[in-house]
mmCIF file of C-alpha atoms in Angstrom:
data_model
loop_
_atom_site.group_PDB
_atom_site.id
_atom_site.type_symbol
_atom_site.label_atom_id
_atom_site.label_comp_id
_atom_site.label_asym_id
_atom_site.label_seq_id
_atom_site.Cartn_x
_atom_site.Cartn_y
_atom_site.Cartn_z
ATOM 1 C CA UNK Z 1 9.750 -4.822 -14.736
ATOM 2 C CA UNK Z 2 6.815 -6.204 -16.601
ATOM 3 C CA UNK Z 3 3.467 -6.493 -14.923
ATOM 4 C CA UNK Z 4 0.650 -9.034 -15.113
ATOM 5 C CA UNK Z 5 -2.045 -8.409 -17.669
ATOM 6 C CA UNK Z 6 -5.493 -7.298 -16.540
ATOM 7 C CA UNK Z 7 -6.684 -10.862 -17.160
ATOM 8 C CA UNK Z 8 -4.052 -12.238 -14.779
ATOM 9 C CA UNK Z 9 -5.030 -9.663 -12.157
ATOM 10 C CA UNK Z 10 -8.672 -10.711 -12.407
ATOM 11 C CA UNK Z 11 -7.650 -14.354 -12.161
ATOM 12 C CA UNK Z 12 -5.649 -13.603 -9.029
ATOM 13 C CA UNK Z 13 -8.638 -11.868 -7.479
ATOM 14 C CA UNK Z 14 -10.755 -14.918 -8.286
ATOM 15 C CA UNK Z 15 -8.170 -17.144 -6.646
ATOM 16 C CA UNK Z 16 -8.253 -14.972 -3.547
ATOM 17 C CA UNK Z 17 -12.042 -15.239 -3.481
ATOM 18 C CA UNK Z 18 -11.785 -19.021 -3.701
ATOM 19 C CA UNK Z 19 -9.293 -18.996 -0.833
ATOM 20 C CA UNK Z 20 -11.819 -17.101 1.283
ATOM 21 C CA UNK Z 21 -14.654 -19.457 0.464
ATOM 22 C CA UNK Z 22 -12.749 -22.712 0.850
ATOM 23 C CA UNK Z 23 -10.155 -22.060 3.532
ATOM 24 C CA UNK Z 24 -11.777 -19.324 5.586
ATOM 25 C CA UNK Z 25 -8.831 -16.964 5.127
ATOM 26 C CA UNK Z 26 -9.185 -13.211 5.063
ATOM 27 C CA UNK Z 27 -10.707 -11.362 2.124
ATOM 28 C CA UNK Z 28 -13.651 -9.161 1.191
ATOM 29 C CA UNK Z 29 -17.036 -10.367 2.351
ATOM 30 C CA UNK Z 30 -18.416 -9.656 -1.126
ATOM 31 C CA UNK Z 31 -16.069 -12.329 -2.495
ATOM 32 C CA UNK Z 32 -17.776 -15.128 -0.562
ATOM 33 C CA UNK Z 33 -20.033 -17.144 -2.850
ATOM 34 C CA UNK Z 34 -23.558 -18.185 -1.898
ATOM 35 C CA UNK Z 35 -26.769 -16.565 -0.685
ATOM 36 C CA UNK Z 36 -26.629 -13.869 1.988
ATOM 37 C CA UNK Z 37 -28.234 -16.118 4.626
ATOM 38 C CA UNK Z 38 -25.434 -18.685 4.358
ATOM 39 C CA UNK Z 39 -22.759 -16.015 4.801
ATOM 40 C CA UNK Z 40 -23.951 -15.236 8.333
ATOM 41 C CA UNK Z 41 -23.909 -18.918 9.190
ATOM 42 C CA UNK Z 42 -20.394 -19.290 7.790
ATOM 43 C CA UNK Z 43 -19.140 -16.311 9.797
ATOM 44 C CA UNK Z 44 -20.716 -17.578 13.007
ATOM 45 C CA UNK Z 45 -19.169 -21.025 12.505
ATOM 46 C CA UNK Z 46 -15.757 -19.523 11.797
ATOM 47 C CA UNK Z 47 -15.910 -17.309 14.892
ATOM 48 C CA UNK Z 48 -16.816 -20.291 17.048
ATOM 49 C CA UNK Z 49 -13.878 -22.230 15.626
ATOM 50 C CA UNK Z 50 -11.250 -19.574 16.465
ATOM 51 C CA UNK Z 51 -8.602 -20.804 18.871
ATOM 52 C CA UNK Z 52 -6.307 -17.976 20.073
ATOM 53 C CA UNK Z 53 -2.580 -18.708 19.828
ATOM 54 C CA UNK Z 54 -1.605 -15.671 21.910
ATOM 55 C CA UNK Z 55 -3.066 -14.113 25.059
ATOM 56 C CA UNK Z 56 -1.109 -10.867 25.361
ATOM 57 C CA UNK Z 57 -3.455 -8.591 23.389
ATOM 58 C CA UNK Z 58 -5.187 -5.554 24.858
ATOM 59 C CA UNK Z 59 -8.596 -7.178 24.301
ATOM 60 C CA UNK Z 60 -8.977 -10.900 24.885
ATOM 61 C CA UNK Z 61 -9.358 -12.839 21.652
ATOM 62 C CA UNK Z 62 -8.933 -9.733 19.465
ATOM 63 C CA UNK Z 63 -5.989 -8.315 17.489
ATOM 64 C CA UNK Z 64 -6.414 -4.525 17.570
ATOM 65 C CA UNK Z 65 -4.717 -3.069 14.502
ATOM 66 C CA UNK Z 66 -3.644 0.572 14.223
ATOM 67 C CA UNK Z 67 -3.749 2.285 10.818
ATOM 68 C CA UNK Z 68 -2.717 5.905 10.299
ATOM 69 C CA UNK Z 69 -5.687 6.919 8.158
ATOM 70 C CA UNK Z 70 -4.539 10.545 7.872
ATOM 71 C CA UNK Z 71 -1.296 9.592 6.141
ATOM 72 C CA UNK Z 72 -2.383 6.264 4.663
ATOM 73 C CA UNK Z 73 -1.529 5.789 0.999
ATOM 74 C CA UNK Z 74 -3.774 4.059 -1.492
ATOM 75 C CA UNK Z 75 -3.692 1.057 -1.800
ATOM 76 C CA UNK Z 76 -2.289 0.285 1.653
ATOM 77 C CA UNK Z 77 -5.356 1.994 3.086
ATOM 78 C CA UNK Z 78 -8.403 2.861 1.014
ATOM 79 C CA UNK Z 79 -11.253 4.675 2.727
ATOM 80 C CA UNK Z 80 -14.760 4.871 1.306
ATOM 81 C CA UNK Z 81 -17.538 7.411 1.667
ATOM 82 C CA UNK Z 82 -19.513 4.852 3.656
ATOM 83 C CA UNK Z 83 -16.757 4.658 6.270
ATOM 84 C CA UNK Z 84 -15.618 1.172 5.289
ATOM 85 C CA UNK Z 85 -11.917 0.427 4.994
ATOM 86 C CA UNK Z 86 -10.111 -1.576 2.352
ATOM 87 C CA UNK Z 87 -6.528 -2.094 1.257
ATOM 88 C CA UNK Z 88 -3.391 -4.176 1.661
ATOM 89 C CA UNK Z 89 -3.110 -3.254 5.343
ATOM 90 C CA UNK Z 90 -6.651 -4.442 6.025
ATOM 91 C CA UNK Z 91 -6.254 -7.697 4.089
ATOM 92 C CA UNK Z 92 -2.859 -8.508 5.578
ATOM 93 C CA UNK Z 93 -3.841 -7.682 9.159
ATOM 94 C CA UNK Z 94 -6.943 -9.844 8.832
ATOM 95 C CA UNK Z 95 -4.886 -12.727 7.468
ATOM 96 C CA UNK Z 96 -2.468 -12.412 10.387
ATOM 97 C CA UNK Z 97 -5.369 -12.427 12.848
ATOM 98 C CA UNK Z 98 -6.664 -15.605 11.206
ATOM 99 C CA UNK Z 99 -3.275 -17.248 11.703
ATOM 100 C CA UNK Z 100 -3.288 -16.138 15.338
ATOM 101 C CA UNK Z 101 -6.819 -17.447 15.913
ATOM 102 C CA UNK Z 102 -8.065 -13.963 16.771
ATOM 103 C CA UNK Z 103 -10.801 -11.601 15.686
ATOM 104 C CA UNK Z 104 -9.525 -8.302 14.311
ATOM 105 C CA UNK Z 105 -10.454 -4.715 15.136
ATOM 106 C CA UNK Z 106 -9.139 -1.620 13.325
ATOM 107 C CA UNK Z 107 -8.490 1.735 14.968
ATOM 108 C CA UNK Z 108 -7.230 4.986 13.473
ATOM 109 C CA UNK Z 109 -3.962 6.142 15.068
ATOM 110 C CA UNK Z 110 -1.165 8.662 14.629
ATOM 111 C CA UNK Z 111 1.925 6.730 13.531
ATOM 112 C CA UNK Z 112 4.163 9.062 15.563
ATOM 113 C CA UNK Z 113 2.303 8.043 18.734
ATOM 114 C CA UNK Z 114 0.222 4.951 17.963
ATOM 115 C CA UNK Z 115 -0.313 3.899 21.569
ATOM 116 C CA UNK Z 116 1.084 0.406 21.074
ATOM 117 C CA UNK Z 117 0.016 -1.777 23.969
ATOM 118 C CA UNK Z 118 -2.779 0.585 25.005
ATOM 119 C CA UNK Z 119 -4.668 1.765 21.888
ATOM 120 C CA UNK Z 120 -3.581 -0.989 19.517
ATOM 121 C CA UNK Z 121 -1.590 -4.222 19.513
ATOM 122 C CA UNK Z 122 0.159 -3.648 16.174
ATOM 123 C CA UNK Z 123 0.760 -0.730 13.818
ATOM 124 C CA UNK Z 124 0.668 -1.271 10.056
ATOM 125 C CA UNK Z 125 3.083 0.464 7.688
ATOM 126 C CA UNK Z 126 5.811 1.086 10.245
ATOM 127 C CA UNK Z 127 9.346 2.005 9.203
ATOM 128 C CA UNK Z 128 12.113 0.637 11.435
ATOM 129 C CA UNK Z 129 13.210 3.336 13.903
ATOM 130 C CA UNK Z 130 10.215 5.561 13.195
ATOM 131 C CA UNK Z 131 8.485 4.806 16.494
ATOM 132 C CA UNK Z 132 10.512 4.219 19.662
ATOM 133 C CA UNK Z 133 10.421 1.037 21.770
ATOM 134 C CA UNK Z 134 9.009 -1.141 18.995
ATOM 135 C CA UNK Z 135 9.869 -4.316 17.127
ATOM 136 C CA UNK Z 136 9.081 -4.131 13.385
ATOM 137 C CA UNK Z 137 8.041 -7.464 11.893
ATOM 138 C CA UNK Z 138 8.241 -8.245 8.188
ATOM 139 C CA UNK Z 139 8.613 -5.936 5.200
ATOM 140 C CA UNK Z 140 5.413 -6.231 3.201
ATOM 141 C CA UNK Z 141 5.654 -2.847 1.420
ATOM 142 C CA UNK Z 142 8.129 -0.073 0.633
ATOM 143 C CA UNK Z 143 8.013 3.711 0.520
ATOM 144 C CA UNK Z 144 9.501 5.348 -2.557
ATOM 145 C CA UNK Z 145 8.612 7.720 -5.352
ATOM 146 C CA UNK Z 146 8.613 5.821 -8.639
ATOM 147 C CA UNK Z 147 8.498 6.517 -12.342
ATOM 148 C CA UNK Z 148 5.856 4.851 -14.511
ATOM 149 C CA UNK Z 149 6.102 4.587 -18.296
ATOM 150 C CA UNK Z 150 3.898 3.354 -21.115
ATOM 151 C CA UNK Z 151 5.788 0.270 -22.199
ATOM 152 C CA UNK Z 152 8.141 -1.942 -20.197
ATOM 153 C CA UNK Z 153 11.638 -0.448 -20.229
ATOM 154 C CA UNK Z 154 12.950 -1.950 -17.012
ATOM 155 C CA UNK Z 155 14.695 0.423 -14.619
ATOM 156 C CA UNK Z 156 15.211 3.722 -16.439
ATOM 157 C CA UNK Z 157 18.574 5.395 -16.781
ATOM 158 C CA UNK Z 158 19.186 9.112 -16.330
ATOM 159 C CA UNK Z 159 19.623 9.469 -20.102
ATOM 160 C CA UNK Z 160 16.183 7.887 -20.604
ATOM 161 C CA UNK Z 161 14.602 10.521 -18.363
ATOM 162 C CA UNK Z 162 16.499 13.569 -19.556
ATOM 163 C CA UNK Z 163 14.548 16.037 -21.723
ATOM 164 C CA UNK Z 164 11.390 13.970 -21.236
ATOM 165 C CA UNK Z 165 8.073 15.121 -19.773
ATOM 166 C CA UNK Z 166 6.809 13.846 -16.434
ATOM 167 C CA UNK Z 167 3.414 14.163 -14.779
ATOM 168 C CA UNK Z 168 3.132 14.689 -11.037
ATOM 169 C CA UNK Z 169 0.328 15.437 -8.622
ATOM 170 C CA UNK Z 170 0.449 19.100 -7.625
ATOM 171 C CA UNK Z 171 1.842 19.595 -4.117
ATOM 172 C CA UNK Z 172 2.892 15.966 -3.749
ATOM 173 C CA UNK Z 173 5.834 14.438 -1.930
ATOM 174 C CA UNK Z 174 6.980 13.091 -5.285
ATOM 175 C CA UNK Z 175 6.961 16.575 -6.816
ATOM 176 C CA UNK Z 176 9.103 17.815 -3.939
ATOM 177 C CA UNK Z 177 11.528 14.885 -4.287
ATOM 178 C CA UNK Z 178 11.913 15.506 -8.014
ATOM 179 C CA UNK Z 179 12.535 19.224 -7.491
ATOM 180 C CA UNK Z 180 15.530 18.405 -5.298
ATOM 181 C CA UNK Z 181 17.301 16.544 -8.098
ATOM 182 C CA UNK Z 182 19.172 17.780 -11.138
ATOM 183 C CA UNK Z 183 17.055 15.771 -13.585
ATOM 184 C CA UNK Z 184 16.213 17.936 -16.595
ATOM 185 C CA UNK Z 185 12.582 17.024 -17.220
ATOM 186 C CA UNK Z 186 9.546 19.029 -18.237
ATOM 187 C CA UNK Z 187 7.098 18.786 -15.348
ATOM 188 C CA UNK Z 188 3.350 18.812 -15.883
ATOM 189 C CA UNK Z 189 1.209 18.998 -12.762
ATOM 190 C CA UNK Z 190 -2.236 17.496 -12.260
ATOM 191 C CA UNK Z 191 -4.875 17.781 -9.563
ATOM 192 C CA UNK Z 192 -4.853 14.009 -9.020
ATOM 193 C CA UNK Z 193 -2.948 10.922 -10.087
ATOM 194 C CA UNK Z 194 -5.816 9.575 -12.173
ATOM 195 C CA UNK Z 195 -5.461 12.563 -14.523
ATOM 196 C CA UNK Z 196 -1.682 12.096 -14.652
ATOM 197 C CA UNK Z 197 -2.032 8.428 -15.625
ATOM 198 C CA UNK Z 198 -4.660 9.290 -18.239
ATOM 199 C CA UNK Z 199 -2.134 11.721 -19.733
ATOM 200 C CA UNK Z 200 0.530 8.996 -19.705
ATOM 201 C CA UNK Z 201 -1.811 6.603 -21.492
ATOM 202 C CA UNK Z 202 -2.726 9.184 -24.152
ATOM 203 C CA UNK Z 203 0.865 10.317 -24.757
ATOM 204 C CA UNK Z 204 0.496 13.662 -22.990
ATOM 205 C CA UNK Z 205 3.548 12.883 -20.834
ATOM 206 C CA UNK Z 206 6.414 10.406 -21.123
ATOM 207 C CA UNK Z 207 6.458 9.418 -17.444
ATOM 208 C CA UNK Z 208 4.458 9.781 -14.238
ATOM 209 C CA UNK Z 209 6.244 10.123 -10.891
ATOM 210 C CA UNK Z 210 4.277 9.206 -7.761
ATOM 211 C CA UNK Z 211 4.236 6.941 -4.721
ATOM 212 C CA UNK Z 212 5.275 3.512 -6.016
ATOM 213 C CA UNK Z 213 2.360 1.591 -4.523
ATOM 214 C CA UNK Z 214 -0.233 4.186 -5.510
ATOM 215 C CA UNK Z 215 1.134 4.052 -9.034
ATOM 216 C CA UNK Z 216 1.104 0.259 -9.166
ATOM 217 C CA UNK Z 217 -2.511 0.288 -7.986
ATOM 218 C CA UNK Z 218 -3.559 2.760 -10.699
ATOM 219 C CA UNK Z 219 -1.464 1.145 -13.424
ATOM 220 C CA UNK Z 220 -3.685 -1.957 -13.331
ATOM 221 C CA UNK Z 221 -6.227 0.104 -15.324
ATOM 222 C CA UNK Z 222 -3.771 0.472 -18.201
ATOM 223 C CA UNK Z 223 -2.542 -2.506 -20.188
ATOM 224 C CA UNK Z 224 0.880 -1.099 -21.097
ATOM 225 C CA UNK Z 225 1.826 1.122 -18.129
ATOM 226 C CA UNK Z 226 4.746 -0.307 -16.145
ATOM 227 C CA UNK Z 227 7.063 0.636 -13.312
ATOM 228 C CA UNK Z 228 10.270 2.258 -14.599
ATOM 229 C CA UNK Z 229 12.262 2.458 -11.360
ATOM 230 C CA UNK Z 230 12.227 4.456 -8.154
ATOM 231 C CA UNK Z 231 13.660 7.925 -7.722
ATOM 232 C CA UNK Z 232 14.804 7.317 -4.147
ATOM 233 C CA UNK Z 233 15.938 4.273 -2.215
ATOM 234 C CA UNK Z 234 12.908 2.212 -1.083
ATOM 235 C CA UNK Z 235 12.260 2.148 2.677
ATOM 236 C CA UNK Z 236 10.759 -1.084 3.965
ATOM 237 C CA UNK Z 237 7.453 -0.944 5.844
ATOM 238 C CA UNK Z 238 6.418 -3.613 8.310
ATOM 239 C CA UNK Z 239 4.238 -4.269 11.332
ATOM 240 C CA UNK Z 240 5.260 -2.636 14.612
ATOM 241 C CA UNK Z 241 4.707 -4.357 17.960
ATOM 242 C CA UNK Z 242 5.633 -2.964 21.362
ATOM 243 C CA UNK Z 243 9.115 -4.155 22.325
ATOM 244 C CA UNK Z 244 7.679 -4.918 25.768
ATOM 245 C CA UNK Z 245 5.422 -7.612 24.291
ATOM 246 C CA UNK Z 246 7.876 -10.253 23.091
ATOM 247 C CA UNK Z 247 5.186 -12.949 23.051
ATOM 248 C CA UNK Z 248 3.033 -11.012 20.590
ATOM 249 C CA UNK Z 249 6.026 -10.000 18.456
ATOM 250 C CA UNK Z 250 7.073 -13.654 18.119
ATOM 251 C CA UNK Z 251 3.511 -14.733 17.344
ATOM 252 C CA UNK Z 252 3.044 -12.018 14.696
ATOM 253 C CA UNK Z 253 6.384 -12.990 13.119
ATOM 254 C CA UNK Z 254 5.293 -16.631 12.919
ATOM 255 C CA UNK Z 255 1.924 -15.613 11.449
ATOM 256 C CA UNK Z 256 3.618 -13.331 8.916
ATOM 257 C CA UNK Z 257 5.948 -16.135 7.810
ATOM 258 C CA UNK Z 258 2.945 -18.443 7.405
ATOM 259 C CA UNK Z 259 1.052 -15.929 5.260
ATOM 260 C CA UNK Z 260 4.113 -15.554 3.018
ATOM 261 C CA UNK Z 261 4.606 -19.319 2.755
ATOM 262 C CA UNK Z 262 0.990 -20.231 2.019
ATOM 263 C CA UNK Z 263 0.819 -17.799 -0.913
ATOM 264 C CA UNK Z 264 -1.775 -15.428 0.510
ATOM 265 C CA UNK Z 265 0.708 -12.542 0.563
ATOM 266 C CA UNK Z 266 1.254 -12.942 -3.156
ATOM 267 C CA UNK Z 267 -2.476 -12.945 -3.805
ATOM 268 C CA UNK Z 268 -2.913 -9.774 -1.759
ATOM 269 C CA UNK Z 269 -0.158 -8.082 -3.770
ATOM 270 C CA UNK Z 270 -1.790 -9.133 -7.027
ATOM 271 C CA UNK Z 271 -5.083 -7.751 -5.861
ATOM 272 C CA UNK Z 272 -3.779 -4.345 -4.817
ATOM 273 C CA UNK Z 273 -0.565 -3.679 -6.798
ATOM 274 C CA UNK Z 274 -1.027 -5.879 -9.873
ATOM 275 C CA UNK Z 275 1.616 -8.299 -8.607
ATOM 276 C CA UNK Z 276 4.424 -5.725 -8.481
ATOM 277 C CA UNK Z 277 7.562 -7.271 -6.995
ATOM 278 C CA UNK Z 278 8.902 -5.930 -3.717
ATOM 279 C CA UNK Z 279 11.109 -2.892 -4.314
ATOM 280 C CA UNK Z 280 14.811 -2.970 -3.475
ATOM 281 C CA UNK Z 281 18.062 -1.154 -4.222
ATOM 282 C CA UNK Z 282 18.045 -2.731 -7.670
ATOM 283 C CA UNK Z 283 14.742 -0.950 -8.401
ATOM 284 C CA UNK Z 284 16.277 2.529 -8.032
ATOM 285 C CA UNK Z 285 17.344 4.756 -10.925
ATOM 286 C CA UNK Z 286 21.111 5.099 -10.541
ATOM 287 C CA UNK Z 287 23.328 8.204 -10.634
ATOM 288 C CA UNK Z 288 20.531 10.757 -10.400
ATOM 289 C CA UNK Z 289 22.249 14.175 -10.340
ATOM 290 C CA UNK Z 290 21.843 16.439 -7.334
ATOM 291 C CA UNK Z 291 19.864 19.649 -7.704
ATOM 292 C CA UNK Z 292 21.224 23.173 -7.762
ATOM 293 C CA UNK Z 293 20.087 26.341 -6.010
ATOM 294 C CA UNK Z 294 19.494 27.989 -9.385
ATOM 295 C CA UNK Z 295 16.859 25.432 -10.434
ATOM 296 C CA UNK Z 296 13.461 26.580 -11.642
ATOM 297 C CA UNK Z 297 10.281 26.021 -9.652
ATOM 298 C CA UNK Z 298 6.982 24.900 -11.224
ATOM 299 C CA UNK Z 299 5.142 27.743 -12.914
ATOM 300 C CA UNK Z 300 1.500 28.705 -12.677
ATOM 301 C CA UNK Z 301 0.804 26.817 -15.911
ATOM 302 C CA UNK Z 302 1.929 23.560 -14.294
ATOM 303 C CA UNK Z 303 4.890 22.996 -16.596
ATOM 304 C CA UNK Z 304 8.547 23.631 -15.734
ATOM 305 C CA UNK Z 305 12.023 22.189 -15.604
ATOM 306 C CA UNK Z 306 12.099 19.745 -12.721
ATOM 307 C CA UNK Z 307 15.056 21.186 -10.873
ATOM 308 C CA UNK Z 308 14.162 23.650 -8.194
ATOM 309 C CA UNK Z 309 12.672 24.460 -4.855
ATOM 310 C CA UNK Z 310 9.107 23.226 -4.498
ATOM 311 C CA UNK Z 311 6.988 24.293 -1.556
ATOM 312 C CA UNK Z 312 4.928 21.127 -1.095
ATOM 313 C CA UNK Z 313 4.777 19.837 2.458
ATOM 314 C CA UNK Z 314 5.423 16.180 3.236
ATOM 315 C CA UNK Z 315 2.184 14.246 3.293
ATOM 316 C CA UNK Z 316 0.230 16.663 1.113
ATOM 317 C CA UNK Z 317 0.327 14.202 -1.699
ATOM 318 C CA UNK Z 318 -0.712 10.877 -3.058
ATOM 319 C CA UNK Z 319 -2.817 10.227 0.051
ATOM 320 C CA UNK Z 320 -5.883 8.046 0.325
ATOM 321 C CA UNK Z 321 -9.350 9.500 0.704
ATOM 322 C CA UNK Z 322 -9.984 9.678 4.420
ATOM 323 C CA UNK Z 323 -12.761 7.711 6.073
ATOM 324 C CA UNK Z 324 -13.644 6.387 9.494
ATOM 325 C CA UNK Z 325 -12.698 2.811 10.372
ATOM 326 C CA UNK Z 326 -15.744 2.432 12.614
ATOM 327 C CA UNK Z 327 -17.755 0.401 10.107
ATOM 328 C CA UNK Z 328 -14.830 -1.931 9.483
ATOM 329 C CA UNK Z 329 -14.401 -2.579 13.185
ATOM 330 C CA UNK Z 330 -18.119 -3.189 13.630
ATOM 331 C CA UNK Z 331 -18.250 -5.797 10.894
ATOM 332 C CA UNK Z 332 -15.303 -7.698 12.369
ATOM 333 C CA UNK Z 333 -16.767 -7.596 15.855
ATOM 334 C CA UNK Z 334 -20.083 -8.927 14.597
ATOM 335 C CA UNK Z 335 -18.605 -11.843 12.706
ATOM 336 C CA UNK Z 336 -15.128 -13.142 12.033
ATOM 337 C CA UNK Z 337 -12.109 -12.268 9.952
ATOM 338 C CA UNK Z 338 -13.883 -13.502 6.821
ATOM 339 C CA UNK Z 339 -15.907 -10.270 7.073
ATOM 340 C CA UNK Z 340 -12.913 -8.166 6.126
ATOM 341 C CA UNK Z 341 -13.995 -4.983 4.383
#
């Protein structure tokens, strides 16, 4: 499970920037070359050239995209202090809107009740069966806790992990998942994943366990840090559309297929997860032993055997910094999809 070098990641970002400039596809506004005055002209021309391929959206000519910002994981959703939104979800949704000939607007929603068909047209990051009366299109990401290691070892085996040290974010979903297994590892807890990955780089721990996509995003900073397999079976995440809107579901599916075929999906993955391949059953560490009721919980020093009852609540974990999507929506409304934040 090797990963691209930092140079390759930079090259991919440059290719994505060129795609924005030459083809008008979605990407960060800052990536568009040329003086600021010409950017406004380019956006105005692109907006005028939009030709909607679907009419069944809640706002005419606009694809309204729901993102659960409270539970959004970096790098699927990355909020900034200024209120601007970034991430795979933003880039992908904007690319889909381009394919559909629509502007794009982002709204913050609760994924348990996203208001499909009333508050938003589509919901990013949906797991099949999670929200009732929906059709889930595509599988652009996966949910799983994953091990990262300094050096490419491929998918780790239980023997590789046993008696090794592992860094986790205190109170994280990944810490809870690990505590429910019988893996005999020395757990070191950190306030944030950045500190855990710094420890991995310096040799302070043998592995880091965290959300797979968050880890892939952070690992781009470190030349030798690689994915070493997932602890649990990856759950595919896609784009939910109301099952009552078959026209939109079909159109989004066609747009998704186009974005995969034209290579933009691969560029987005290189930008945000250093080109990590999609996770599957073959990515999972096999034969992980089940935990026992006698397992030890993490101690106050942050180091313990990783078999035991942790008290972390789901979602209190590797989450993104929260920020309003208002600025992102405003920029899209003012221009076109090339203004993706």
